[in-house]
mmCIF file of C-alpha atoms in Angstrom:
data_model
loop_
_atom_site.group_PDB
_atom_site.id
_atom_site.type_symbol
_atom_site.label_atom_id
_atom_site.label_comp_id
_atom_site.label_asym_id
_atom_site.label_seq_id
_atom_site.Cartn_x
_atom_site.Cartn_y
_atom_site.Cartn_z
ATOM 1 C CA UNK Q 15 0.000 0.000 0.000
ATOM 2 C CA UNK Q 16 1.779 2.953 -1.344
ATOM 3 C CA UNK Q 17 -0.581 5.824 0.065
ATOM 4 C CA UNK Q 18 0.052 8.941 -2.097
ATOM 5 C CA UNK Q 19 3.001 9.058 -4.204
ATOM 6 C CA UNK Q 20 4.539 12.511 -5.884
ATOM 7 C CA UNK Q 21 6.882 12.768 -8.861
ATOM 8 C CA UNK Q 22 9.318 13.744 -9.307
ATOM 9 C CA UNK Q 23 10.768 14.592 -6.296
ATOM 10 C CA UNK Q 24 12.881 17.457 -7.118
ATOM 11 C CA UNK Q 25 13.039 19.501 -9.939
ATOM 12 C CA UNK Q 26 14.644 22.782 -11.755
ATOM 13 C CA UNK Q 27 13.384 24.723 -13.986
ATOM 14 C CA UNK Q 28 14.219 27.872 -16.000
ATOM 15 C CA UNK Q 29 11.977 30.748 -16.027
ATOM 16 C CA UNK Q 30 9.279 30.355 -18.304
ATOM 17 C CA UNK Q 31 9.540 26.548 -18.960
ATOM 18 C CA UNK Q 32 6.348 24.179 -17.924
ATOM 19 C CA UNK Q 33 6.058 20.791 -16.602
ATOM 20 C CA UNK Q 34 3.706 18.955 -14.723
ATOM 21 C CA UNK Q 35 3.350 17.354 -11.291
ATOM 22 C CA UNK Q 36 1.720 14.131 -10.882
ATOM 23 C CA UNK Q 37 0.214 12.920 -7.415
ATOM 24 C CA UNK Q 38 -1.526 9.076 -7.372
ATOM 25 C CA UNK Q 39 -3.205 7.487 -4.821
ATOM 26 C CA UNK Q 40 -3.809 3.803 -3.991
ATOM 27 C CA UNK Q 41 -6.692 4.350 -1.396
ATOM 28 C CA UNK Q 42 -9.693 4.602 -3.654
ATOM 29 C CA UNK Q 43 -9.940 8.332 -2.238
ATOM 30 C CA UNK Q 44 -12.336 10.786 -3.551
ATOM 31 C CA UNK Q 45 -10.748 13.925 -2.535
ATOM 32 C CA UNK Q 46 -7.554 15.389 -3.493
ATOM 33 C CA UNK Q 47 -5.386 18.200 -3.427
ATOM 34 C CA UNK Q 48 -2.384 20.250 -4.099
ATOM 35 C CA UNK Q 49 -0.779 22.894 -1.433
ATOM 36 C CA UNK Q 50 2.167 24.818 -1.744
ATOM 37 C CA UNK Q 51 4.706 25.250 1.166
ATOM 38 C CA UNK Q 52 7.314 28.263 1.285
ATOM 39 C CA UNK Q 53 10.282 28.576 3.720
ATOM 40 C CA UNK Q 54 8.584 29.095 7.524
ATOM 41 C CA UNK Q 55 4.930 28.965 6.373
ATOM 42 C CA UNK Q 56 2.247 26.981 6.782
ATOM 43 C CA UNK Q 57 0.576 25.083 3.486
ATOM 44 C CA UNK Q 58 -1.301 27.112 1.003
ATOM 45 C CA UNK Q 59 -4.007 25.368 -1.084
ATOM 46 C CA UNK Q 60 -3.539 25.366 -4.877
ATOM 47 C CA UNK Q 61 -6.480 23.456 -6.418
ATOM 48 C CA UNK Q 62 -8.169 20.678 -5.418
ATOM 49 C CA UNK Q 63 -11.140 17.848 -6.733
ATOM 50 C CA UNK Q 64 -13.961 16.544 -4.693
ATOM 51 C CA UNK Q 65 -13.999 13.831 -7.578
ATOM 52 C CA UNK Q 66 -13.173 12.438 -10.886
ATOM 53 C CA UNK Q 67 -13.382 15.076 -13.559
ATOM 54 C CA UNK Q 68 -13.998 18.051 -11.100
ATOM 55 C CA UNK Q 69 -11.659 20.871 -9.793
ATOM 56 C CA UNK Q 70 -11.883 23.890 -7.960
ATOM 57 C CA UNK Q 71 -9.376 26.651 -6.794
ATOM 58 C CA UNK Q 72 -7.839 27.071 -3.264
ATOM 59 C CA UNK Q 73 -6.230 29.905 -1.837
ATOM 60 C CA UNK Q 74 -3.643 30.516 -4.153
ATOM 61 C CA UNK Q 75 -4.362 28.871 -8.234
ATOM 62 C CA UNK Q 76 -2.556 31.983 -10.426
ATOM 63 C CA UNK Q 77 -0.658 30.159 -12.133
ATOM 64 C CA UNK Q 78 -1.600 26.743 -11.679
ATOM 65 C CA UNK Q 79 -3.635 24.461 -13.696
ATOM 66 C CA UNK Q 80 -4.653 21.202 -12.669
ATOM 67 C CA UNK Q 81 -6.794 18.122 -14.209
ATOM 68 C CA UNK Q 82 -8.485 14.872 -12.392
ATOM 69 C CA UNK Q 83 -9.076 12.510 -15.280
ATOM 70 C CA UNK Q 84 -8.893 9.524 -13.127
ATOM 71 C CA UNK Q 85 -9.870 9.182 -9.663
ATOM 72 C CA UNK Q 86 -6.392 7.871 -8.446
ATOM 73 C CA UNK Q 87 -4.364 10.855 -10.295
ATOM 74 C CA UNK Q 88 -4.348 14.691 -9.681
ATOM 75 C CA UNK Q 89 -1.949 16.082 -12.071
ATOM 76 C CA UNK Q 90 -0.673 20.469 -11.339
ATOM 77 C CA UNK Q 91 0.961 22.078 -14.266
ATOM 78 C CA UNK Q 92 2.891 25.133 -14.483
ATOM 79 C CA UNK Q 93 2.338 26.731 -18.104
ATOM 80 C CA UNK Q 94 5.345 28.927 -17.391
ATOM 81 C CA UNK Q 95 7.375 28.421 -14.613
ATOM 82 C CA UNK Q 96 7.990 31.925 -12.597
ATOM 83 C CA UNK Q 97 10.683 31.861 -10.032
ATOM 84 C CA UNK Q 98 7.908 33.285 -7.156
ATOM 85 C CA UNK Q 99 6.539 29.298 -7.475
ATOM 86 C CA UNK Q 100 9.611 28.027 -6.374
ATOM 87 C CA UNK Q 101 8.585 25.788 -3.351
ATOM 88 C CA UNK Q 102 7.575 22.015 -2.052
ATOM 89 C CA UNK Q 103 4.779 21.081 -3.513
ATOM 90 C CA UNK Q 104 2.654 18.675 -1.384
ATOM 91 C CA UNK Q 105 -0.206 16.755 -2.618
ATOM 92 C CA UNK Q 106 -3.213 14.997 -0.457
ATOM 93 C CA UNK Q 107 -6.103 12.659 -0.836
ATOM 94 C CA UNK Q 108 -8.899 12.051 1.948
ATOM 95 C CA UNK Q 109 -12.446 10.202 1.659
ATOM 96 C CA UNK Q 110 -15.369 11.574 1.902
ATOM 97 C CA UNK Q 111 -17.460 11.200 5.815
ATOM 98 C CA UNK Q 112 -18.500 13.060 7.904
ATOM 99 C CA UNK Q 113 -16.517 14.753 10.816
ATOM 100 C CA UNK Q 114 -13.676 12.922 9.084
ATOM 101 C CA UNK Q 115 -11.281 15.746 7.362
ATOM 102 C CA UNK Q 116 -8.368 13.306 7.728
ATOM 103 C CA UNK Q 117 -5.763 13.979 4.737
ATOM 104 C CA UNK Q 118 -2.951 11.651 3.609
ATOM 105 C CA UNK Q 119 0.489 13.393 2.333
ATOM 106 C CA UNK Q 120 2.728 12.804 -0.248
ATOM 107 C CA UNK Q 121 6.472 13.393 0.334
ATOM 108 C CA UNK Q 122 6.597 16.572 -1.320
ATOM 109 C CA UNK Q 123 8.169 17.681 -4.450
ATOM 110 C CA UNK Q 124 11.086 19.957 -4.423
ATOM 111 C CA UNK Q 125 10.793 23.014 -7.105
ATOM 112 C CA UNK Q 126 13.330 25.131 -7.810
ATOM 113 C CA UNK Q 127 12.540 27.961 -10.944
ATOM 114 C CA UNK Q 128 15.553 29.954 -11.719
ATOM 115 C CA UNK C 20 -13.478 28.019 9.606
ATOM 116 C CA UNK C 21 -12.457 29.270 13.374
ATOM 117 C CA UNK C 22 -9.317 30.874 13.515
ATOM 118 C CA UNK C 23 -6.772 29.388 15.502
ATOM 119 C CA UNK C 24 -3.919 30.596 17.689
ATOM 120 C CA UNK C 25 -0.848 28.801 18.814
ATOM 121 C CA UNK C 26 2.923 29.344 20.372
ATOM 122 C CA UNK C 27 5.035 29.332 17.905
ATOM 123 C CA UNK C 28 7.703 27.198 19.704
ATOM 124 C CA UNK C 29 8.142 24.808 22.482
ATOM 125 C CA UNK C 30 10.311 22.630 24.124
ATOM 126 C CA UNK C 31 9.937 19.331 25.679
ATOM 127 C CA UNK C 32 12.436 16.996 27.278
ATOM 128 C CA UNK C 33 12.097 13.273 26.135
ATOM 129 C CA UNK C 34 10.354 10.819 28.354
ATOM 130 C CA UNK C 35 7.893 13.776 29.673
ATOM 131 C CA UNK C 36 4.782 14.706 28.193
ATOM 132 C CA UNK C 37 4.142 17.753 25.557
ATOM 133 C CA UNK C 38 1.205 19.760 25.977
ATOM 134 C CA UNK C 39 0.497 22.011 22.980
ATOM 135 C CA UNK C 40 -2.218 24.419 23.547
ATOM 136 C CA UNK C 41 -4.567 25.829 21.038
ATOM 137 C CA UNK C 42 -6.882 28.648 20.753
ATOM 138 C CA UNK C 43 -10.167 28.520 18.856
ATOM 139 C CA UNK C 44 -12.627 31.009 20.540
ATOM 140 C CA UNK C 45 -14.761 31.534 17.756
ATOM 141 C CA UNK C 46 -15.372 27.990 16.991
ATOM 142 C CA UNK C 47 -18.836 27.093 15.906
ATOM 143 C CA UNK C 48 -20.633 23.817 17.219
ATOM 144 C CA UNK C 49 -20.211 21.737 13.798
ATOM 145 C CA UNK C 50 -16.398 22.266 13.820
ATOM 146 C CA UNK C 51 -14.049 19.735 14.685
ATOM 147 C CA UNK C 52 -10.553 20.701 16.086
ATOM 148 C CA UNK C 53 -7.760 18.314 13.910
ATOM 149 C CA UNK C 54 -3.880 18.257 14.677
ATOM 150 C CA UNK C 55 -1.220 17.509 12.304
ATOM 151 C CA UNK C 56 2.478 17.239 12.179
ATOM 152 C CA UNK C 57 4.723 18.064 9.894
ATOM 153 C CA UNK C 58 8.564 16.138 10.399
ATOM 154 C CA UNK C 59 11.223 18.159 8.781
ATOM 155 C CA UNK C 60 10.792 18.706 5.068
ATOM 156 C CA UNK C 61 8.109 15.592 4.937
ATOM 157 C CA UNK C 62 4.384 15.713 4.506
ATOM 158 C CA UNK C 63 1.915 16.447 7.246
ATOM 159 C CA UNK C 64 0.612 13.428 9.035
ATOM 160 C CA UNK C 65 -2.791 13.221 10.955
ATOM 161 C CA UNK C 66 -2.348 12.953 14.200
ATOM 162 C CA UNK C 67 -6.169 12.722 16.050
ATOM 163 C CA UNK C 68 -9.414 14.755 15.982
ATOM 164 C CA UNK C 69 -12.716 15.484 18.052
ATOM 165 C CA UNK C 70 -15.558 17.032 18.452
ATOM 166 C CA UNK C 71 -16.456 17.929 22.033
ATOM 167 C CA UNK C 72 -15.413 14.660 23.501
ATOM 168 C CA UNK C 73 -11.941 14.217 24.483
ATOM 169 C CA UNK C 74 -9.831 12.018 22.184
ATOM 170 C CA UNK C 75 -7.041 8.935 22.588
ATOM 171 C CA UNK C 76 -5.437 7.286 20.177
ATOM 172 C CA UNK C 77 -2.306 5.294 19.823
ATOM 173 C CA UNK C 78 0.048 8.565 19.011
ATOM 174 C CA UNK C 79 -1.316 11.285 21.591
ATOM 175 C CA UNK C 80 -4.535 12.664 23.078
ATOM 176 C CA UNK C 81 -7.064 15.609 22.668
ATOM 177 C CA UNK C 82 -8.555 17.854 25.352
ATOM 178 C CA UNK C 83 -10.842 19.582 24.786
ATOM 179 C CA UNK C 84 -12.852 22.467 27.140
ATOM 180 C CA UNK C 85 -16.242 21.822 28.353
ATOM 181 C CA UNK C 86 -16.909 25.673 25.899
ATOM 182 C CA UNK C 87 -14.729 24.000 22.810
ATOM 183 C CA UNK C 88 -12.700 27.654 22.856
ATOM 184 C CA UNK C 89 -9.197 25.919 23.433
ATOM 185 C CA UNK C 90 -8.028 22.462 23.451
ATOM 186 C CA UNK C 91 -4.219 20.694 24.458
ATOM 187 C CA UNK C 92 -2.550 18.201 22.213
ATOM 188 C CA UNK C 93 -0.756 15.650 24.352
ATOM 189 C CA UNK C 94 2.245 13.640 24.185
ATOM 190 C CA UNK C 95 2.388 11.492 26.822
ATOM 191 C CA UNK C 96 5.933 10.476 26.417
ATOM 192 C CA UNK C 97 7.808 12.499 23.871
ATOM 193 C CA UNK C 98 10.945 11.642 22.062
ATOM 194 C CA UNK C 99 13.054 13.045 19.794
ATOM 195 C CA UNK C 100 11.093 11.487 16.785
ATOM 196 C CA UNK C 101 8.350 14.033 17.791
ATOM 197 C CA UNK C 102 10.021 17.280 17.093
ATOM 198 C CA UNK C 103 7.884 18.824 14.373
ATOM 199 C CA UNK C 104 5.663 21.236 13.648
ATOM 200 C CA UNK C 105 2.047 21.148 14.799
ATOM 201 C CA UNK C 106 -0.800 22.490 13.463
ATOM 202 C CA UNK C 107 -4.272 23.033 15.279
ATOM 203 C CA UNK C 108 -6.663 22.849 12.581
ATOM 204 C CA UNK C 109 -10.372 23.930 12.812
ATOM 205 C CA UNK C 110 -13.296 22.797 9.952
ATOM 206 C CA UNK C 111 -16.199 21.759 9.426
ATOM 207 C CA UNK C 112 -17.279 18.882 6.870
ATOM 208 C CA UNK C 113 -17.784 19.731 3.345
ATOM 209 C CA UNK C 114 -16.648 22.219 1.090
ATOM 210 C CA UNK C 115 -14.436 19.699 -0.155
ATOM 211 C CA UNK C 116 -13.125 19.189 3.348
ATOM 212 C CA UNK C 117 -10.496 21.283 2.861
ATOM 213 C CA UNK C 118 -7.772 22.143 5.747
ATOM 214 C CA UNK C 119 -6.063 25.713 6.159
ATOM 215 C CA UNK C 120 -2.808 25.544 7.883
ATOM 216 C CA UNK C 121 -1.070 28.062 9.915
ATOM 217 C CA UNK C 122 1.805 28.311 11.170
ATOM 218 C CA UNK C 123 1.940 26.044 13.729
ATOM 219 C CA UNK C 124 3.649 25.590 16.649
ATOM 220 C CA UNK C 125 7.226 23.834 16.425
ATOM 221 C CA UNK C 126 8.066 21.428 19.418
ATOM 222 C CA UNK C 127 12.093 20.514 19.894
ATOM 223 C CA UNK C 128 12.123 17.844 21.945
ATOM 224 C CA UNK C 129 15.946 17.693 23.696
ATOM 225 C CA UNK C 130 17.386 14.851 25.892
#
């Protein structure tokens, strides 16, 4: 049982350049969702899906674009990479009950946008 | 969601127990209070939630006040291994159940 798995796990990229992050999950979750972590801060929300083929913006989408084509995968692309997004990127599924807001974490993916 | 309010640091000694505090005064009655760590540079892991009721599970407990404004996170016998940071998270359900972190409070525990 793999729980949520990121890649890649680091990554550099020159300013304007895109790429895409891919999160999957092996729990049959039907929530997911993409935060953003700079130096001494707490997570910001990106995007996130409450299920297959839906998305919705957090706190911070500029820039960001993200799809859910299957329920195990939420994929976040950069169009053009911008060296403010340089940060861990941290994905998370959770299921859907009640009183039950319990996320699971990836291990983060490194980006560095020079 | 409640705002929440917590020291930013702490420190523990290992083999005694950590008691991080949280403030959520403006809580409303469908919220539940959630804590999470967050180990040096990995992803945040659940740690325990509750309602009103207080809370035990196999990696700490939950208190929470008879008026839900505050609640204690405890560690009944920290070690090392439990320096992190620790977020106090207030939310309701739905909304795609989404979390906002703060800032947390970060707990060294020393020998």
């Amino acid at each position: 049982n793999a729980g949520v798995t990121q890649t890649p796990k680091f990554r550099v990229l020159k300013t304007g350049q895109s790429m895409t992050l891919l999160c999957a999950q092996d729990m049959n979750h039907e929530y997911m969702y993409w935060y953003r972590q700079d130096p001494g801060m707490g997570l910001r929300l990106i995007h996130y899906s409450v299920g297959e083929g839906t998305t919705a913006k957090g706190e911070v989408p500029d820039g960001y674009n993200v799809s859910r084509l299957k329920k195990q995968n939420f994929l976040l692309g950069l169009e053009s990479a911008a060296p403010s997004q340089t940060s861990v990127y941290f994905c998370a599924s959770s299921f859907l009950g009640v009183g039950k807001n319990i996320q699971y974490f990836g291990a983060g993916t490194r980006l560095s946008v020079l | 969601d409640a705002k929440t309010t917590q020291p930013p640091s702490m420190d523990c000694a290992e083999g005694r127990a950590a008691n991080l505090p949280c403030n959520h005064s403006t809580i409303s009655g469908n919220e539940y209070v959630y804590w999470y760590r967050q180990i040096h540079s990995q992803g945040p892991q659940y740690i325990i939630h509750g309602l009103k009721n207080n809370e035990t599970n196999e990696m700490a407990s939950l208190i929470i006040t008879e008026d839900r404004k505050s609640s204690t996170l405890i560690l009944p016998h920290a070690t090392l291994r439990d320096t992190a940071v620790y977020y106090c998270i207030v939310r309701s359900t739905g909304g795609g159940n989404k979390l906002t972190f703060g800032t947390g409070t970060q707990l060294k525990v020393e020998l």
